[in-house]
Amino acid sequence: MLIQSLFIVLATCMASFVNLCAYRLGQGQSPLSPHRSYCEHCRRELSWWQLLPILGYLFQVGRCRFCRQAINPYWPLSEAGCGLLMFCCSGTGILHNALVLIFLMTLLFIATTDLLYQVLYPLSLLGLTPLAGLLPDWHWLALSDILIGTCFLILIGLLTLPRHGMGSGDLMYLAVIFFFFGWYQGALLLLSACLLILPCFALARASIRLPFLPALCLATILVLLFSP
Ligand SMILES: [Zn+2]
């Protein structure tokens, strides 16, 4: 229980850092410079208590202490979400928990960079490799699975890329997912992501391009948690 609690706290703290990295990379800044985090509206440096995951947002009642601008609720919600998912997926083994942590942080980074800047850093897909240890019966794919998966991806690409329905980043992510989950569960995951993003299409204006990777990342978690 102690190990689980430590990893849950670690997940919320690392989620805060991963969000910072995703935000700064899109701004062309290094994650380490400037050294102190700052308000994205007034650029004032934040105190240590303002940086506390989730609590910093609650202490400030959702508004920057200096300029009173609303803080993006995505930051505390994603930190809390990572803590909750760590709670759901963690066990007693340190190695298992470390794999879950790397996997969750990778999904958060991918979802955040797509949400903020509609970009996927291909190297970040390497962070999905812990799936090989987390999926109970993972094995290298048979040639037939690879062929079916490739045909499926090409078909999706031909149908969606010319209409800008999905981006090349979405397809790259799906290719990695198909590699680990197989084409059948991968297709299930894609269907789940489509269902998750459907209400957003109904609410959003037609001119807005919705990022799909956050829905794919969320669907990955759901398939991992609930598929038999
Ligand atoms: Zn401010």
mmCIF file of C-alpha atoms and ligand atoms in Angstrom:
data_model
loop_
_atom_site.group_PDB
_atom_site.id
_atom_site.type_symbol
_atom_site.label_atom_id
_atom_site.label_comp_id
_atom_site.label_asym_id
_atom_site.label_seq_id
_atom_site.Cartn_x
_atom_site.Cartn_y
_atom_site.Cartn_z
ATOM 1 C CA MET A 1 0.000 0.000 0.000
ATOM 2 C CA LEU A 2 2.908 2.324 0.780
ATOM 3 C CA ILE A 3 4.453 1.673 -2.637
ATOM 4 C CA GLN A 4 1.105 2.274 -4.352
ATOM 5 C CA SER A 5 0.604 5.559 -2.472
ATOM 6 C CA LEU A 6 4.116 6.702 -3.394
ATOM 7 C CA PHE A 7 3.518 5.955 -7.066
ATOM 8 C CA ILE A 8 0.152 7.783 -7.011
ATOM 9 C CA VAL A 9 1.836 10.922 -5.595
ATOM 10 C CA LEU A 10 4.690 10.466 -8.078
ATOM 11 C CA ALA A 11 2.181 10.205 -10.956
ATOM 12 C CA THR A 12 0.521 13.543 -10.086
ATOM 13 C CA CYS A 13 3.921 15.290 -9.670
ATOM 14 C CA MET A 14 5.292 13.848 -12.907
ATOM 15 C CA ALA A 15 2.051 14.743 -14.721
ATOM 16 C CA SER A 16 2.669 18.365 -13.718
ATOM 17 C CA PHE A 17 6.229 18.174 -15.123
ATOM 18 C CA VAL A 18 5.109 16.413 -18.328
ATOM 19 C CA ASN A 19 2.480 19.117 -18.911
ATOM 20 C CA LEU A 20 5.184 21.746 -18.429
ATOM 21 C CA CYS A 21 7.471 19.976 -20.952
ATOM 22 C CA ALA A 22 4.628 19.678 -23.496
ATOM 23 C CA TYR A 23 3.693 23.355 -23.069
ATOM 24 C CA ARG A 24 7.248 24.678 -23.287
ATOM 25 C CA LEU A 25 8.310 22.526 -26.256
ATOM 26 C CA GLY A 26 5.408 23.977 -28.246
ATOM 27 C CA GLN A 27 6.571 27.484 -27.273
ATOM 28 C CA GLY A 28 10.101 26.705 -28.491
ATOM 29 C CA GLN A 29 11.478 26.752 -24.926
ATOM 30 C CA SER A 30 13.556 24.238 -23.018
ATOM 31 C CA PRO A 31 11.727 22.390 -20.200
ATOM 32 C CA LEU A 32 14.573 23.463 -17.874
ATOM 33 C CA SER A 33 14.831 27.145 -18.829
ATOM 34 C CA PRO A 34 13.498 29.407 -17.461
ATOM 35 C CA HIS A 35 14.152 27.519 -14.261
ATOM 36 C CA ARG A 36 10.983 28.598 -12.445
ATOM 37 C CA SER A 37 7.482 28.015 -13.791
ATOM 38 C CA TYR A 38 5.487 31.124 -14.663
ATOM 39 C CA CYS A 39 1.880 32.178 -15.248
ATOM 40 C CA GLU A 40 1.061 31.787 -18.951
ATOM 41 C CA HIS A 41 -0.913 35.081 -18.872
ATOM 42 C CA CYS A 42 1.147 37.591 -16.850
ATOM 43 C CA ARG A 43 4.489 35.687 -16.971
ATOM 44 C CA ARG A 44 5.112 36.246 -13.226
ATOM 45 C CA GLU A 45 7.148 33.473 -11.586
ATOM 46 C CA LEU A 46 5.058 31.138 -9.442
ATOM 47 C CA SER A 47 5.679 30.357 -5.773
ATOM 48 C CA TRP A 48 6.294 26.780 -4.651
ATOM 49 C CA TRP A 49 2.765 26.339 -3.297
ATOM 50 C CA GLN A 50 1.238 27.489 -6.604
ATOM 51 C CA LEU A 51 3.120 24.665 -8.296
ATOM 52 C CA LEU A 52 1.725 21.892 -6.100
ATOM 53 C CA PRO A 53 -0.139 19.413 -8.340
ATOM 54 C CA ILE A 54 -3.946 19.835 -8.023
ATOM 55 C CA LEU A 55 -3.588 21.704 -4.688
ATOM 56 C CA GLY A 56 -1.983 24.749 -6.340
ATOM 57 C CA TYR A 57 -5.116 25.128 -8.489
ATOM 58 C CA LEU A 58 -7.451 24.650 -5.523
ATOM 59 C CA PHE A 59 -5.527 27.098 -3.281
ATOM 60 C CA GLN A 60 -5.845 29.776 -5.986
ATOM 61 C CA VAL A 61 -9.522 28.866 -6.625
ATOM 62 C CA GLY A 62 -8.758 28.388 -10.310
ATOM 63 C CA ARG A 63 -7.319 31.896 -10.903
ATOM 64 C CA CYS A 64 -3.761 33.209 -11.022
ATOM 65 C CA ARG A 65 -2.950 34.948 -7.727
ATOM 66 C CA PHE A 66 -1.259 37.849 -9.543
ATOM 67 C CA CYS A 67 -3.400 38.646 -12.588
ATOM 68 C CA ARG A 68 -6.669 36.827 -11.655
ATOM 69 C CA GLN A 69 -6.844 35.175 -15.094
ATOM 70 C CA ALA A 70 -8.459 31.728 -15.093
ATOM 71 C CA ILE A 71 -5.970 28.859 -14.983
ATOM 72 C CA ASN A 72 -6.604 26.206 -17.629
ATOM 73 C CA PRO A 73 -8.525 23.437 -15.779
ATOM 74 C CA TYR A 74 -6.856 20.885 -18.050
ATOM 75 C CA TRP A 75 -3.703 21.082 -15.873
ATOM 76 C CA PRO A 76 -5.225 19.994 -12.528
ATOM 77 C CA LEU A 77 -7.684 17.615 -14.197
ATOM 78 C CA SER A 78 -4.918 15.786 -16.061
ATOM 79 C CA GLU A 79 -2.812 15.605 -12.866
ATOM 80 C CA ALA A 80 -5.770 14.186 -10.933
ATOM 81 C CA GLY A 81 -6.575 11.818 -13.813
ATOM 82 C CA CYS A 82 -3.030 10.438 -13.820
ATOM 83 C CA GLY A 83 -3.178 9.925 -10.039
ATOM 84 C CA LEU A 84 -6.518 8.112 -10.376
ATOM 85 C CA LEU A 85 -5.296 5.914 -13.248
ATOM 86 C CA MET A 86 -2.136 5.088 -11.301
ATOM 87 C CA PHE A 87 -4.405 4.009 -8.441
ATOM 88 C CA CYS A 88 -6.454 1.797 -10.803
ATOM 89 C CA CYS A 89 -3.482 0.200 -12.592
ATOM 90 C CA SER A 90 -0.835 -0.033 -9.865
ATOM 91 C CA GLY A 91 0.135 -3.176 -8.000
ATOM 92 C CA THR A 92 2.645 -4.152 -5.374
ATOM 93 C CA GLY A 93 5.597 -4.648 -7.728
ATOM 94 C CA ILE A 94 7.899 -1.685 -8.271
ATOM 95 C CA LEU A 95 8.737 -2.710 -11.864
ATOM 96 C CA HIS A 96 5.056 -3.021 -12.818
ATOM 97 C CA ASN A 97 4.294 0.388 -11.282
ATOM 98 C CA ALA A 98 7.270 1.968 -13.037
ATOM 99 C CA LEU A 99 6.023 0.610 -16.392
ATOM 100 C CA VAL A 100 2.520 1.972 -15.693
ATOM 101 C CA LEU A 101 4.016 5.346 -14.766
ATOM 102 C CA ILE A 102 6.095 5.613 -17.976
ATOM 103 C CA PHE A 103 3.080 4.520 -20.035
ATOM 104 C CA LEU A 104 0.709 7.047 -18.395
ATOM 105 C CA MET A 105 3.184 9.917 -18.727
ATOM 106 C CA THR A 106 3.686 9.079 -22.403
ATOM 107 C CA LEU A 107 -0.063 9.140 -23.041
ATOM 108 C CA LEU A 108 -0.331 12.464 -21.196
ATOM 109 C CA PHE A 109 2.519 13.993 -23.223
ATOM 110 C CA ILE A 110 1.011 12.804 -26.520
ATOM 111 C CA ALA A 111 -2.482 14.010 -25.575
ATOM 112 C CA THR A 112 -1.248 17.416 -24.324
ATOM 113 C CA THR A 113 0.989 18.242 -27.307
ATOM 114 C CA ASP A 114 -1.874 17.374 -29.669
ATOM 115 C CA LEU A 115 -4.413 19.316 -27.611
ATOM 116 C CA LEU A 116 -2.244 22.456 -27.399
ATOM 117 C CA TYR A 117 -0.374 22.457 -30.689
ATOM 118 C CA GLN A 118 -1.845 19.654 -32.901
ATOM 119 C CA VAL A 119 1.553 17.993 -33.068
ATOM 120 C CA LEU A 120 2.924 14.514 -32.337
ATOM 121 C CA TYR A 121 6.625 14.092 -31.560
ATOM 122 C CA PRO A 122 7.350 10.655 -33.130
ATOM 123 C CA LEU A 123 10.051 9.891 -30.529
ATOM 124 C CA SER A 124 7.397 10.082 -27.779
ATOM 125 C CA LEU A 125 5.846 6.891 -29.221
ATOM 126 C CA LEU A 126 8.825 4.989 -27.766
ATOM 127 C CA GLY A 127 7.226 5.592 -24.366
ATOM 128 C CA LEU A 128 4.485 3.127 -25.338
ATOM 129 C CA THR A 129 6.920 0.181 -25.246
ATOM 130 C CA PRO A 130 5.981 -0.662 -21.607
ATOM 131 C CA LEU A 131 2.782 -2.087 -23.157
ATOM 132 C CA ALA A 132 4.823 -5.210 -23.960
ATOM 133 C CA GLY A 133 5.145 -5.770 -20.194
ATOM 134 C CA LEU A 134 1.676 -4.534 -19.205
ATOM 135 C CA LEU A 135 -0.432 -6.571 -21.641
ATOM 136 C CA PRO A 136 -0.766 -9.996 -19.990
ATOM 137 C CA ASP A 137 -0.396 -12.166 -23.094
ATOM 138 C CA TRP A 138 1.582 -9.880 -25.387
ATOM 139 C CA HIS A 139 3.656 -11.631 -28.051
ATOM 140 C CA TRP A 140 5.216 -10.672 -31.356
ATOM 141 C CA LEU A 141 2.576 -10.403 -34.045
ATOM 142 C CA ALA A 142 2.089 -13.167 -36.601
ATOM 143 C CA LEU A 143 2.639 -12.227 -40.255
ATOM 144 C CA SER A 144 -1.114 -12.472 -40.957
ATOM 145 C CA ASP A 145 -1.847 -9.975 -38.135
ATOM 146 C CA ILE A 146 0.748 -7.564 -39.514
ATOM 147 C CA LEU A 147 -0.757 -7.822 -43.023
ATOM 148 C CA ILE A 148 -4.330 -7.304 -41.805
ATOM 149 C CA GLY A 149 -3.240 -4.407 -39.561
ATOM 150 C CA THR A 150 -1.288 -2.748 -42.385
ATOM 151 C CA CYS A 151 -4.214 -3.059 -44.815
ATOM 152 C CA PHE A 152 -6.553 -1.653 -42.160
ATOM 153 C CA LEU A 153 -4.270 1.349 -41.541
ATOM 154 C CA ILE A 154 -3.822 2.025 -45.273
ATOM 155 C CA LEU A 155 -7.611 1.917 -45.712
ATOM 156 C CA ILE A 156 -8.144 4.344 -42.804
ATOM 157 C CA GLY A 157 -5.420 6.595 -44.216
ATOM 158 C CA LEU A 158 -6.952 6.621 -47.707
ATOM 159 C CA LEU A 159 -10.401 7.362 -46.288
ATOM 160 C CA THR A 160 -9.448 10.062 -43.782
ATOM 161 C CA LEU A 161 -6.212 11.835 -44.786
ATOM 162 C CA PRO A 162 -7.560 13.555 -47.967
ATOM 163 C CA ARG A 163 -10.545 14.859 -45.962
ATOM 164 C CA HIS A 164 -8.333 15.932 -43.026
ATOM 165 C CA GLY A 165 -10.401 13.627 -40.826
ATOM 166 C CA MET A 166 -7.238 12.270 -39.207
ATOM 167 C CA GLY A 167 -3.639 13.465 -39.299
ATOM 168 C CA SER A 168 -0.465 11.521 -39.981
ATOM 169 C CA GLY A 169 0.281 11.670 -36.208
ATOM 170 C CA ASP A 170 -2.995 9.848 -35.479
ATOM 171 C CA LEU A 171 -2.039 7.129 -37.970
ATOM 172 C CA MET A 172 1.467 6.781 -36.496
ATOM 173 C CA TYR A 173 -0.039 6.349 -33.045
ATOM 174 C CA LEU A 174 -2.509 3.766 -34.367
ATOM 175 C CA ALA A 175 0.304 1.837 -36.070
ATOM 176 C CA VAL A 176 2.093 1.467 -32.697
ATOM 177 C CA ILE A 177 -1.187 0.524 -31.019
ATOM 178 C CA PHE A 178 -1.863 -2.147 -33.667
ATOM 179 C CA PHE A 179 1.636 -3.507 -33.068
ATOM 180 C CA PHE A 180 0.950 -4.059 -29.367
ATOM 181 C CA PHE A 181 -2.786 -4.754 -29.252
ATOM 182 C CA GLY A 182 -3.197 -6.564 -32.591
ATOM 183 C CA TRP A 183 -5.536 -5.355 -35.335
ATOM 184 C CA TYR A 184 -8.792 -6.526 -33.669
ATOM 185 C CA GLN A 185 -8.299 -4.758 -30.329
ATOM 186 C CA GLY A 186 -6.729 -1.840 -32.211
ATOM 187 C CA ALA A 187 -9.904 -1.478 -34.273
ATOM 188 C CA LEU A 188 -11.958 -1.690 -31.072
ATOM 189 C CA LEU A 189 -9.795 1.052 -29.602
ATOM 190 C CA LEU A 190 -10.302 3.233 -32.694
ATOM 191 C CA LEU A 191 -14.067 2.745 -32.469
ATOM 192 C CA SER A 192 -14.006 3.697 -28.753
ATOM 193 C CA ALA A 193 -12.013 6.862 -29.561
ATOM 194 C CA CYS A 194 -14.543 7.821 -32.270
ATOM 195 C CA LEU A 195 -17.411 7.368 -29.793
ATOM 196 C CA LEU A 196 -15.546 9.439 -27.181
ATOM 197 C CA ILE A 197 -14.977 12.364 -29.551
ATOM 198 C CA LEU A 198 -18.487 12.262 -31.052
ATOM 199 C CA PRO A 199 -20.087 14.567 -28.400
ATOM 200 C CA CYS A 200 -17.266 17.092 -29.003
ATOM 201 C CA PHE A 201 -18.172 17.218 -32.700
ATOM 202 C CA ALA A 202 -21.766 17.987 -31.743
ATOM 203 C CA LEU A 203 -20.694 20.802 -29.363
ATOM 204 C CA ALA A 204 -17.785 22.338 -31.320
ATOM 205 C CA ARG A 205 -18.096 24.849 -34.154
ATOM 206 C CA ALA A 206 -17.649 23.368 -37.630
ATOM 207 C CA SER A 207 -14.531 25.483 -38.285
ATOM 208 C CA ILE A 208 -12.629 24.097 -35.285
ATOM 209 C CA ARG A 209 -10.313 21.138 -35.931
ATOM 210 C CA LEU A 210 -10.611 18.736 -33.028
ATOM 211 C CA PRO A 211 -7.451 16.936 -31.856
ATOM 212 C CA PHE A 212 -7.985 13.175 -32.040
ATOM 213 C CA LEU A 213 -4.953 11.902 -30.100
ATOM 214 C CA PRO A 214 -6.412 12.740 -26.642
ATOM 215 C CA ALA A 215 -9.428 10.551 -27.518
ATOM 216 C CA LEU A 216 -7.115 7.780 -28.779
ATOM 217 C CA CYS A 217 -5.039 7.961 -25.576
ATOM 218 C CA LEU A 218 -8.165 7.791 -23.403
ATOM 219 C CA ALA A 219 -9.498 4.867 -25.450
ATOM 220 C CA THR A 220 -6.131 3.086 -24.994
ATOM 221 C CA ILE A 221 -6.562 3.304 -21.224
ATOM 222 C CA LEU A 222 -10.165 2.072 -21.420
ATOM 223 C CA VAL A 223 -9.257 -0.905 -23.618
ATOM 224 C CA LEU A 224 -6.337 -1.741 -21.333
ATOM 225 C CA LEU A 225 -8.538 -1.576 -18.233
ATOM 226 C CA PHE A 226 -11.706 -3.230 -19.477
ATOM 227 C CA SER A 227 -10.872 -5.596 -22.337
ATOM 228 C CA PRO A 228 -10.898 -9.261 -21.301
HETATM 229 ZN ZN ZN B 1 -0.962 35.513 -13.945
#
